Amino acid sequence: MPTFSQFNKTFVPGSQVHFSSLPERARSIQGLSAGFTSRLIAVFIDIALVALLVLSAWGGWEALRYILNVFYTLPALLGVPLLIIGYLLMWLYWTWSWSIGGRSLGNILMGLRVQRRHGENLGLGLAALRSAFSVVFALGLLWSIFSSKNKSLQDVVLGTEVVFDWAPLLPKVDMTFSMEGDKSEKDEN
Amino acid sequence: MVYESDERETWVEISLDAPSETSALQSVVSTATSVGSGALGLARFATETSIYMVTESTKAITKSILDTVVPVAVNAIVSRIDINEIVKEHVDVNEIVAQADITPILDRVPMAEIADYVIEEIDLPSLVRESTGGVADGLLGTIRFQAIQTDNLVSQIVDRILFRGTKRADAREVSVDHAHI
C-alpha cells in the first residue's frame, strides 16, 4: 500500500484512477484490438436489435391495420421493403452510436469500442462512411480473422480499429476537480 | 578643543583693531588666518580620518571575531539543550497553529491528487461496481471472456497456418482463473 508521497511521484493525472475503474481481470486486455468472435457477437446483437425494432414496428402496423380495417387481408410477405428499412436503420444506428462514443449496443455488451488509430472518436462523417461500408459489405469483418492487427476490411480502408474497452464511463476525478478545463481534455487523449 | 581657542583669539584681534590701522596689518592678519584655518582643516581631517579608521577597523575586527565565535558558541549551547522540549513546555503549538492562515496552505495542497489517492486506496471503483453491477456484470464479464478466448483460439489457428512470428493471442492472453467469477 503506497503512501501519498509514493503515489504522487508516479501519478499521471486521471490515468490511474480511470484505469482502476476497470475490473481487475480486464486490465490486461484494455485497449488491445478485439478479435473476430467478440466483434461478430457484437454485430449479431446489433442486427438482432434492429430486426426486433423493424419487426415489432411492422407487427404494430399490421395490428393497427387489423383493428381499423373491417376487411382485413393477411399481409403479403414484405421481405424486400422490410429489409431495406432494416438496412437503413442499421446504417443510421451505427452512424449515430459510433460517432457519439464508438459503441453500439453490441459493442457495449461485448466491451468493445470503435476508434480511430490514436484512440480518437470517429467523427460523424467517418462513422457514416464506416457504417455504410459495414452495412453494404458486412463480409469485410471476415478479414479480421486474417489481419495481423485484427482489422476488418472497413478498418483497413478507413483507418479505424476496434479495441477492448471495458471502462464504464465514470467521470475522472481529475476532471471533476481540475480548474483548467483544457488540461483534463488533453489528458483524455 | 585646541583650534577652537585659536579661532577665538583671531576673532578678538580682528574685532578690536581700529579700522584706521591700515591694509598691511590686514593682509598679515588675513594671511595668518588662512594659514591657521588651513592648518586647522588639515588637523581636523587627520583626526577625523584616524578616528574613522580606528572605528571601522574595530568594527571589522569585532565582526570577524563574532562571526567565528558566535556560531561555535551558539552551536555549543544549542547542542546542549533540547529545543523541542523547551518549545513543548513553553509554547502552545495549537495556539500558534490556530492563528495561522490556512488558505494559502490549502492552495498548496494537491487536492485532486489526494482525492485520486484516496479513491485508489479504498478502491472506490470496485466498491461502485460491486454495489451496482451485481450478477449482471458477472455474467456479462463471463460472456465477454468466453468471446475473448474464442478470439484467441481463432487467432491461434490462423496465425499457425500463416506461420506468423508474433502471435495475436499472446498479447491478449487472459488467465483462466480470472475468466470465471
CSV table of C-alpha atoms in Angstrom, one decimal:
chain,number,residue,atom,x,y,z
A,1,MET,CA,0.0,0.0,0.0
A,2,PRO,CA,1.8,3.2,-1.1
A,3,THR,CA,1.9,6.3,0.9
A,4,PHE,CA,0.6,9.5,-0.6
A,5,SER,CA,4.1,10.7,-1.5
A,6,GLN,CA,4.9,7.5,-3.3
A,7,PHE,CA,1.6,7.6,-5.1
A,8,ASN,CA,2.2,11.2,-6.0
A,9,LYS,CA,5.6,10.6,-7.5
A,10,THR,CA,4.2,8.1,-10.0
A,11,PHE,CA,1.0,9.9,-10.6
A,12,VAL,CA,-0.3,10.8,-14.0
A,13,PRO,CA,-3.4,12.9,-13.6
A,14,GLY,CA,-6.5,10.9,-14.4
A,15,SER,CA,-4.9,7.9,-15.9
A,16,GLN,CA,-4.5,5.6,-12.9
A,17,VAL,CA,-7.9,6.1,-11.4
A,18,HIS,CA,-9.6,5.8,-14.8
A,19,PHE,CA,-7.7,2.5,-15.3
A,20,SER,CA,-8.5,1.2,-11.8
A,21,SER,CA,-12.2,1.6,-12.6
A,22,LEU,CA,-11.8,-1.5,-14.8
A,23,PRO,CA,-12.4,-4.9,-13.3
A,24,GLU,CA,-9.0,-6.3,-12.4
A,25,ARG,CA,-9.2,-9.2,-14.8
A,26,ALA,CA,-9.9,-6.9,-17.7
A,27,ARG,CA,-6.9,-4.6,-17.2
A,28,SER,CA,-4.5,-6.8,-19.2
A,29,ILE,CA,-6.7,-6.6,-22.4
A,30,GLN,CA,-7.8,-3.0,-22.1
A,31,GLY,CA,-7.1,-1.1,-25.3
A,32,LEU,CA,-5.9,-4.1,-27.3
A,33,SER,CA,-7.5,-4.8,-30.7
A,34,ALA,CA,-10.5,-7.0,-30.4
A,35,GLY,CA,-10.7,-10.3,-32.2
A,36,PHE,CA,-13.2,-11.8,-34.7
A,37,THR,CA,-15.5,-13.6,-32.3
A,38,SER,CA,-16.2,-10.7,-30.0
A,39,ARG,CA,-16.9,-8.4,-32.9
A,40,LEU,CA,-19.1,-10.9,-34.6
A,41,ILE,CA,-21.2,-11.4,-31.5
A,42,ALA,CA,-21.5,-7.6,-31.2
A,43,VAL,CA,-22.6,-7.3,-34.8
A,44,PHE,CA,-25.2,-10.1,-34.2
A,45,ILE,CA,-26.6,-8.2,-31.2
A,46,ASP,CA,-26.9,-5.0,-33.2
A,47,ILE,CA,-28.6,-6.8,-36.0
A,48,ALA,CA,-31.0,-8.5,-33.6
A,49,LEU,CA,-31.8,-5.1,-32.1
A,50,VAL,CA,-32.6,-3.6,-35.4
A,51,ALA,CA,-34.5,-6.7,-36.6
A,52,LEU,CA,-36.5,-6.6,-33.4
A,53,LEU,CA,-37.3,-3.0,-33.9
A,54,VAL,CA,-38.3,-3.4,-37.6
A,55,LEU,CA,-40.4,-6.5,-37.0
A,56,SER,CA,-42.2,-5.0,-34.0
A,57,ALA,CA,-42.9,-1.8,-35.9
A,58,TRP,CA,-44.2,-3.9,-38.7
A,59,GLY,CA,-46.3,-6.1,-36.4
A,60,GLY,CA,-47.7,-3.0,-34.7
A,61,TRP,CA,-48.6,-1.5,-38.1
A,62,GLU,CA,-50.3,-4.7,-39.1
A,63,ALA,CA,-52.2,-4.8,-35.8
A,64,LEU,CA,-53.3,-1.3,-36.3
A,65,ARG,CA,-54.5,-2.2,-39.8
A,66,TYR,CA,-56.3,-5.2,-38.4
A,67,ILE,CA,-58.2,-3.1,-35.9
A,68,LEU,CA,-59.1,-0.3,-38.3
A,69,ASN,CA,-60.0,-2.4,-41.4
A,70,VAL,CA,-63.1,-4.4,-41.4
A,71,PHE,CA,-62.0,-6.5,-44.3
A,72,TYR,CA,-58.5,-7.4,-43.1
A,73,THR,CA,-56.4,-9.3,-45.6
A,74,LEU,CA,-53.4,-11.2,-44.5
A,75,PRO,CA,-50.3,-9.2,-45.3
A,76,ALA,CA,-48.2,-10.1,-48.3
A,77,LEU,CA,-44.7,-11.0,-47.3
A,78,LEU,CA,-43.0,-7.7,-47.2
A,79,GLY,CA,-39.5,-9.1,-47.3
A,80,VAL,CA,-37.7,-6.6,-49.5
A,81,PRO,CA,-39.2,-3.4,-48.1
A,82,LEU,CA,-38.5,-4.5,-44.6
A,83,LEU,CA,-35.0,-5.5,-45.4
A,84,ILE,CA,-34.4,-2.1,-47.0
A,85,ILE,CA,-35.8,-0.3,-43.9
A,86,GLY,CA,-33.7,-2.6,-41.7
A,87,TYR,CA,-30.5,-1.8,-43.7
A,88,LEU,CA,-31.3,1.9,-43.5
A,89,LEU,CA,-32.0,1.7,-39.8
A,90,MET,CA,-28.8,-0.3,-39.2
A,91,TRP,CA,-26.8,2.4,-41.1
A,92,LEU,CA,-28.4,5.2,-39.0
A,93,TYR,CA,-27.9,3.4,-35.8
A,94,TRP,CA,-24.3,2.5,-36.3
A,95,THR,CA,-23.6,6.0,-37.6
A,96,TRP,CA,-25.1,7.6,-34.5
A,97,SER,CA,-23.6,5.2,-31.9
A,98,TRP,CA,-20.1,5.2,-33.4
A,99,SER,CA,-20.0,8.9,-33.8
A,100,ILE,CA,-21.1,9.7,-30.2
A,101,GLY,CA,-19.0,7.2,-28.3
A,102,GLY,CA,-17.8,4.5,-30.5
A,103,ARG,CA,-20.2,2.0,-29.0
A,104,SER,CA,-23.3,0.4,-30.3
A,105,LEU,CA,-25.4,-1.8,-28.0
A,106,GLY,CA,-23.4,-4.9,-29.2
A,107,ASN,CA,-20.2,-3.0,-28.5
A,108,ILE,CA,-21.3,-2.0,-25.1
A,109,LEU,CA,-22.3,-5.6,-24.1
A,110,MET,CA,-19.1,-7.1,-25.5
A,111,GLY,CA,-16.9,-4.4,-24.1
A,112,LEU,CA,-15.7,-3.0,-27.4
A,113,ARG,CA,-15.2,0.4,-28.8
A,114,VAL,CA,-14.6,1.7,-32.4
A,115,GLN,CA,-12.0,4.3,-32.6
A,116,ARG,CA,-9.5,6.0,-34.9
A,117,ARG,CA,-5.9,4.9,-34.9
A,118,HIS,CA,-4.8,7.0,-32.0
A,119,GLY,CA,-7.9,6.5,-29.9
A,120,GLU,CA,-10.0,9.4,-31.0
A,121,ASN,CA,-13.7,9.1,-31.6
A,122,LEU,CA,-14.9,8.6,-35.1
A,123,GLY,CA,-16.4,11.9,-36.4
A,124,LEU,CA,-19.9,11.9,-37.8
A,125,GLY,CA,-18.6,11.6,-41.4
A,126,LEU,CA,-16.2,8.8,-40.8
A,127,ALA,CA,-18.8,7.0,-38.7
A,128,ALA,CA,-21.3,7.3,-41.5
A,129,LEU,CA,-18.8,6.0,-44.0
A,130,ARG,CA,-17.8,3.0,-41.9
A,131,SER,CA,-21.4,2.3,-41.1
A,132,ALA,CA,-22.4,2.4,-44.8
A,133,PHE,CA,-19.4,0.2,-45.7
A,134,SER,CA,-20.3,-2.3,-42.9
A,135,VAL,CA,-24.0,-2.4,-43.9
A,136,VAL,CA,-23.2,-2.9,-47.6
A,137,PHE,CA,-20.3,-5.3,-47.2
A,138,ALA,CA,-20.6,-7.0,-43.8
A,139,LEU,CA,-18.4,-9.8,-45.0
A,140,GLY,CA,-15.5,-7.3,-44.6
A,141,LEU,CA,-15.4,-8.4,-41.0
A,142,LEU,CA,-14.0,-11.7,-42.0
A,143,TRP,CA,-10.7,-10.1,-42.9
A,144,SER,CA,-10.2,-9.6,-39.1
A,145,ILE,CA,-9.6,-13.3,-38.9
A,146,PHE,CA,-6.5,-13.0,-41.0
A,147,SER,CA,-5.3,-9.4,-40.4
A,148,SER,CA,-2.4,-9.4,-38.0
A,149,LYS,CA,-3.9,-6.3,-36.3
A,150,ASN,CA,-7.4,-7.8,-36.3
A,151,LYS,CA,-8.6,-5.2,-38.8
A,152,SER,CA,-11.7,-5.8,-40.8
A,153,LEU,CA,-11.7,-4.6,-44.4
A,154,GLN,CA,-13.6,-1.4,-43.3
A,155,ASP,CA,-10.9,-0.8,-40.7
A,156,VAL,CA,-8.1,-1.2,-43.2
A,157,VAL,CA,-9.7,1.2,-45.7
A,158,LEU,CA,-10.9,3.8,-43.3
A,159,GLY,CA,-8.0,3.7,-40.7
A,160,THR,CA,-10.2,2.7,-37.8
A,161,GLU,CA,-9.9,-0.1,-35.3
A,162,VAL,CA,-12.0,-1.9,-32.7
A,163,VAL,CA,-10.5,-2.3,-29.2
A,164,PHE,CA,-11.4,-3.8,-25.9
A,165,ASP,CA,-12.6,-1.0,-23.7
A,166,TRP,CA,-14.4,-2.3,-20.6
A,167,ALA,CA,-14.2,1.0,-18.8
A,168,PRO,CA,-17.5,2.1,-17.6
A,169,LEU,CA,-17.9,5.7,-18.4
A,170,LEU,CA,-17.2,7.1,-14.9
A,171,PRO,CA,-16.1,10.7,-14.8
A,172,LYS,CA,-12.5,11.1,-13.9
A,173,VAL,CA,-11.7,12.7,-10.6
A,174,ASP,CA,-9.2,14.9,-12.3
A,175,MET,CA,-11.9,16.3,-14.5
A,176,THR,CA,-14.1,17.0,-11.5
A,177,PHE,CA,-11.5,18.9,-9.5
A,178,SER,CA,-9.4,20.5,-12.2
A,179,MET,CA,-9.7,24.2,-12.6
A,180,GLU,CA,-8.4,24.4,-16.2
A,181,GLY,CA,-10.9,22.7,-18.5
A,182,ASP,CA,-8.4,22.2,-21.3
A,183,LYS,CA,-6.0,20.3,-19.2
A,184,SER,CA,-8.3,17.5,-18.5
A,185,GLU,CA,-9.3,17.4,-22.1
A,186,LYS,CA,-5.7,16.9,-23.0
A,187,ASP,CA,-5.3,14.1,-20.6
A,188,GLU,CA,-8.2,12.2,-22.1
A,189,ASN,CA,-6.4,11.5,-25.3
B,1,MET,CA,39.4,71.8,21.5
B,2,VAL,CA,42.7,73.3,20.6
B,3,TYR,CA,41.7,75.1,17.4
B,4,GLU,CA,38.5,76.5,19.0
B,5,SER,CA,40.6,78.7,21.3
B,6,ASP,CA,42.8,79.8,18.4
B,7,GLU,CA,39.8,80.8,16.5
B,8,ARG,CA,38.6,82.9,19.3
B,9,GLU,CA,41.9,84.8,19.6
B,10,THR,CA,41.8,85.6,15.9
B,11,TRP,CA,38.3,86.8,16.1
B,12,VAL,CA,39.2,89.1,19.1
B,13,GLU,CA,42.2,90.5,17.2
B,14,ILE,CA,40.1,91.4,14.2
B,15,SER,CA,37.3,92.9,16.1
B,16,LEU,CA,39.3,95.1,18.5
B,17,ASP,CA,41.6,96.6,15.9
B,18,ALA,CA,40.8,100.0,14.8
B,19,PRO,CA,39.8,100.3,11.1
B,20,SER,CA,42.3,103.1,10.5
B,21,GLU,CA,45.4,100.8,11.2
B,22,THR,CA,45.9,100.1,7.5
B,23,SER,CA,45.8,97.4,5.0
B,24,ALA,CA,49.3,96.0,5.7
B,25,LEU,CA,48.2,94.7,9.0
B,26,GLN,CA,45.0,93.5,7.5
B,27,SER,CA,46.8,91.4,4.8
B,28,VAL,CA,49.1,89.9,7.5
B,29,VAL,CA,46.1,89.0,9.6
B,30,SER,CA,44.3,87.5,6.6
B,31,THR,CA,47.3,85.5,5.6
B,32,ALA,CA,47.7,84.3,9.2
B,33,THR,CA,44.1,83.5,9.3
B,34,SER,CA,44.1,81.5,6.1
B,35,VAL,CA,47.3,79.6,7.1
B,36,GLY,CA,45.8,79.0,10.5
B,37,SER,CA,42.5,77.7,9.1
B,38,GLY,CA,44.4,75.6,6.6
B,39,ALA,CA,46.4,74.0,9.4
B,40,LEU,CA,43.2,73.6,11.4
B,41,GLY,CA,41.5,71.9,8.5
B,42,LEU,CA,44.4,69.6,8.0
B,43,ALA,CA,44.4,68.7,11.7
B,44,ARG,CA,40.7,68.1,11.6
B,45,PHE,CA,40.9,65.9,8.5
B,46,ALA,CA,43.8,63.9,10.1
B,47,THR,CA,41.8,63.5,13.3
B,48,GLU,CA,38.6,62.5,11.6
B,49,THR,CA,40.3,60.1,9.3
B,50,SER,CA,42.2,58.4,12.1
B,51,ILE,CA,39.0,58.2,14.2
B,52,TYR,CA,37.1,56.8,11.2
B,53,MET,CA,39.8,54.2,10.5
B,54,VAL,CA,40.0,53.2,14.1
B,55,THR,CA,36.3,52.8,14.4
B,56,GLU,CA,35.9,50.9,11.2
B,57,SER,CA,38.8,48.5,11.9
B,58,THR,CA,37.4,47.9,15.4
B,59,LYS,CA,34.0,47.1,13.8
B,60,ALA,CA,35.6,44.8,11.3
B,61,ILE,CA,37.6,43.0,13.9
B,62,THR,CA,34.7,42.7,16.2
B,63,LYS,CA,32.5,41.4,13.3
B,64,SER,CA,35.0,38.8,12.3
B,65,ILE,CA,35.5,37.7,15.8
B,66,LEU,CA,31.7,37.4,16.3
B,67,ASP,CA,31.3,35.6,13.0
B,68,THR,CA,33.7,32.9,14.1
B,69,VAL,CA,32.8,32.8,17.8
B,70,VAL,CA,29.0,33.1,17.7
B,71,PRO,CA,28.2,30.1,15.6
B,72,VAL,CA,30.5,27.9,17.6
B,73,ALA,CA,29.1,29.3,20.9
B,74,VAL,CA,25.5,29.0,19.8
B,75,ASN,CA,26.1,25.6,18.4
B,76,ALA,CA,27.6,24.5,21.7
B,77,ILE,CA,24.7,26.0,23.6
B,78,VAL,CA,22.0,24.6,21.3
B,79,SER,CA,23.5,21.2,21.2
B,80,ARG,CA,23.3,21.1,25.0
B,81,ILE,CA,19.6,21.9,25.2
B,82,ASP,CA,16.6,20.2,23.7
B,83,ILE,CA,14.8,22.9,21.9
B,84,ASN,CA,11.9,20.7,21.1
B,85,GLU,CA,11.4,20.1,24.8
B,86,ILE,CA,11.5,23.8,25.5
B,87,VAL,CA,9.0,24.6,22.8
B,88,LYS,CA,6.8,21.9,24.1
B,89,GLU,CA,7.0,23.2,27.6
B,90,HIS,CA,6.7,26.9,26.9
B,91,VAL,CA,4.9,27.3,23.6
B,92,ASP,CA,1.3,26.4,23.0
B,93,VAL,CA,1.6,25.0,19.5
B,94,ASN,CA,-2.1,24.7,19.0
B,95,GLU,CA,-2.5,28.4,19.8
B,96,ILE,CA,0.1,29.2,17.1
B,97,VAL,CA,-1.4,26.9,14.5
B,98,ALA,CA,-4.9,28.3,15.3
B,99,GLN,CA,-3.6,31.7,14.3
B,100,ALA,CA,-2.1,30.5,11.1
B,101,ASP,CA,-3.9,31.4,7.9
B,102,ILE,CA,-4.9,28.1,6.4
B,103,THR,CA,-6.0,29.2,3.0
B,104,PRO,CA,-2.5,29.7,1.4
B,105,ILE,CA,-1.6,26.3,2.8
B,106,LEU,CA,-4.6,24.7,1.3
B,107,ASP,CA,-3.8,26.3,-2.0
B,108,ARG,CA,-0.5,24.5,-2.0
B,109,VAL,CA,-2.2,21.1,-1.2
B,110,PRO,CA,-2.7,19.0,-4.4
B,111,MET,CA,-6.4,18.2,-3.8
B,112,ALA,CA,-7.1,16.3,-6.9
B,113,GLU,CA,-4.1,14.1,-6.4
B,114,ILE,CA,-5.1,13.4,-2.8
B,115,ALA,CA,-8.6,12.6,-3.9
B,116,ASP,CA,-7.3,10.2,-6.6
B,117,TYR,CA,-5.0,8.7,-4.0
B,118,VAL,CA,-7.9,8.1,-1.6
B,119,ILE,CA,-10.1,6.6,-4.4
B,120,GLU,CA,-7.2,4.4,-5.4
B,121,GLU,CA,-6.5,3.3,-1.8
B,122,ILE,CA,-10.1,2.4,-0.9
B,123,ASP,CA,-10.7,1.0,-4.4
B,124,LEU,CA,-13.8,3.1,-4.8
B,125,PRO,CA,-14.4,1.9,-8.4
B,126,SER,CA,-14.6,-1.7,-7.3
B,127,LEU,CA,-17.0,-0.7,-4.5
B,128,VAL,CA,-19.2,1.1,-7.0
B,129,ARG,CA,-19.0,-1.9,-9.3
B,130,GLU,CA,-19.9,-4.4,-6.6
B,131,SER,CA,-22.8,-2.3,-5.3
B,132,THR,CA,-24.3,-1.6,-8.8
B,133,GLY,CA,-23.1,-4.4,-11.1
B,134,GLY,CA,-24.0,-7.5,-9.3
B,135,VAL,CA,-24.9,-10.6,-11.1
B,136,ALA,CA,-25.4,-9.0,-14.5
B,137,ASP,CA,-21.9,-7.7,-14.6
B,138,GLY,CA,-20.5,-11.0,-13.6
B,139,LEU,CA,-22.5,-12.8,-16.3
B,140,LEU,CA,-21.6,-10.2,-18.9
B,141,GLY,CA,-17.9,-10.5,-17.9
B,142,THR,CA,-18.0,-14.2,-18.3
B,143,ILE,CA,-19.6,-13.9,-21.7
B,144,ARG,CA,-17.0,-11.3,-22.8
B,145,PHE,CA,-14.2,-13.5,-21.6
B,146,GLN,CA,-15.5,-16.5,-23.4
B,147,ALA,CA,-15.7,-14.5,-26.6
B,148,ILE,CA,-12.1,-13.3,-26.0
B,149,GLN,CA,-11.0,-16.9,-25.5
B,150,THR,CA,-12.7,-17.9,-28.7
B,151,ASP,CA,-10.9,-14.9,-30.4
B,152,ASN,CA,-7.7,-16.3,-29.2
B,153,LEU,CA,-8.5,-19.8,-30.4
B,154,VAL,CA,-9.3,-18.5,-33.9
B,155,SER,CA,-6.2,-16.2,-34.0
B,156,GLN,CA,-4.0,-19.1,-32.8
B,157,ILE,CA,-5.2,-21.4,-35.6
B,158,VAL,CA,-4.9,-18.7,-38.3
B,159,ASP,CA,-1.5,-17.5,-37.0
B,160,ARG,CA,-0.2,-21.1,-37.0
B,161,ILE,CA,-1.4,-21.7,-40.5
B,162,LEU,CA,0.1,-18.5,-41.8
B,163,PHE,CA,3.4,-19.2,-39.9
B,164,ARG,CA,3.2,-15.9,-38.1
B,165,GLY,CA,6.1,-15.0,-35.8
B,166,THR,CA,4.2,-12.8,-33.4
B,167,LYS,CA,1.0,-14.4,-32.3
B,168,ARG,CA,-2.0,-12.2,-31.7
B,169,ALA,CA,-3.3,-14.4,-28.9
B,170,ASP,CA,-0.2,-14.0,-26.8
B,171,ALA,CA,-1.0,-10.3,-26.2
B,172,ARG,CA,-4.5,-10.8,-25.0
B,173,GLU,CA,-4.0,-14.0,-23.1
B,174,VAL,CA,-6.3,-14.0,-20.1
B,175,SER,CA,-5.7,-16.3,-17.3
B,176,VAL,CA,-8.5,-18.9,-16.9
B,177,ASP,CA,-8.7,-18.2,-13.1
B,178,HIS,CA,-9.8,-14.7,-13.9
B,179,ALA,CA,-12.3,-15.7,-16.6
B,180,HIS,CA,-14.7,-17.1,-14.0
B,181,ILE,CA,-16.0,-15.2,-11.1
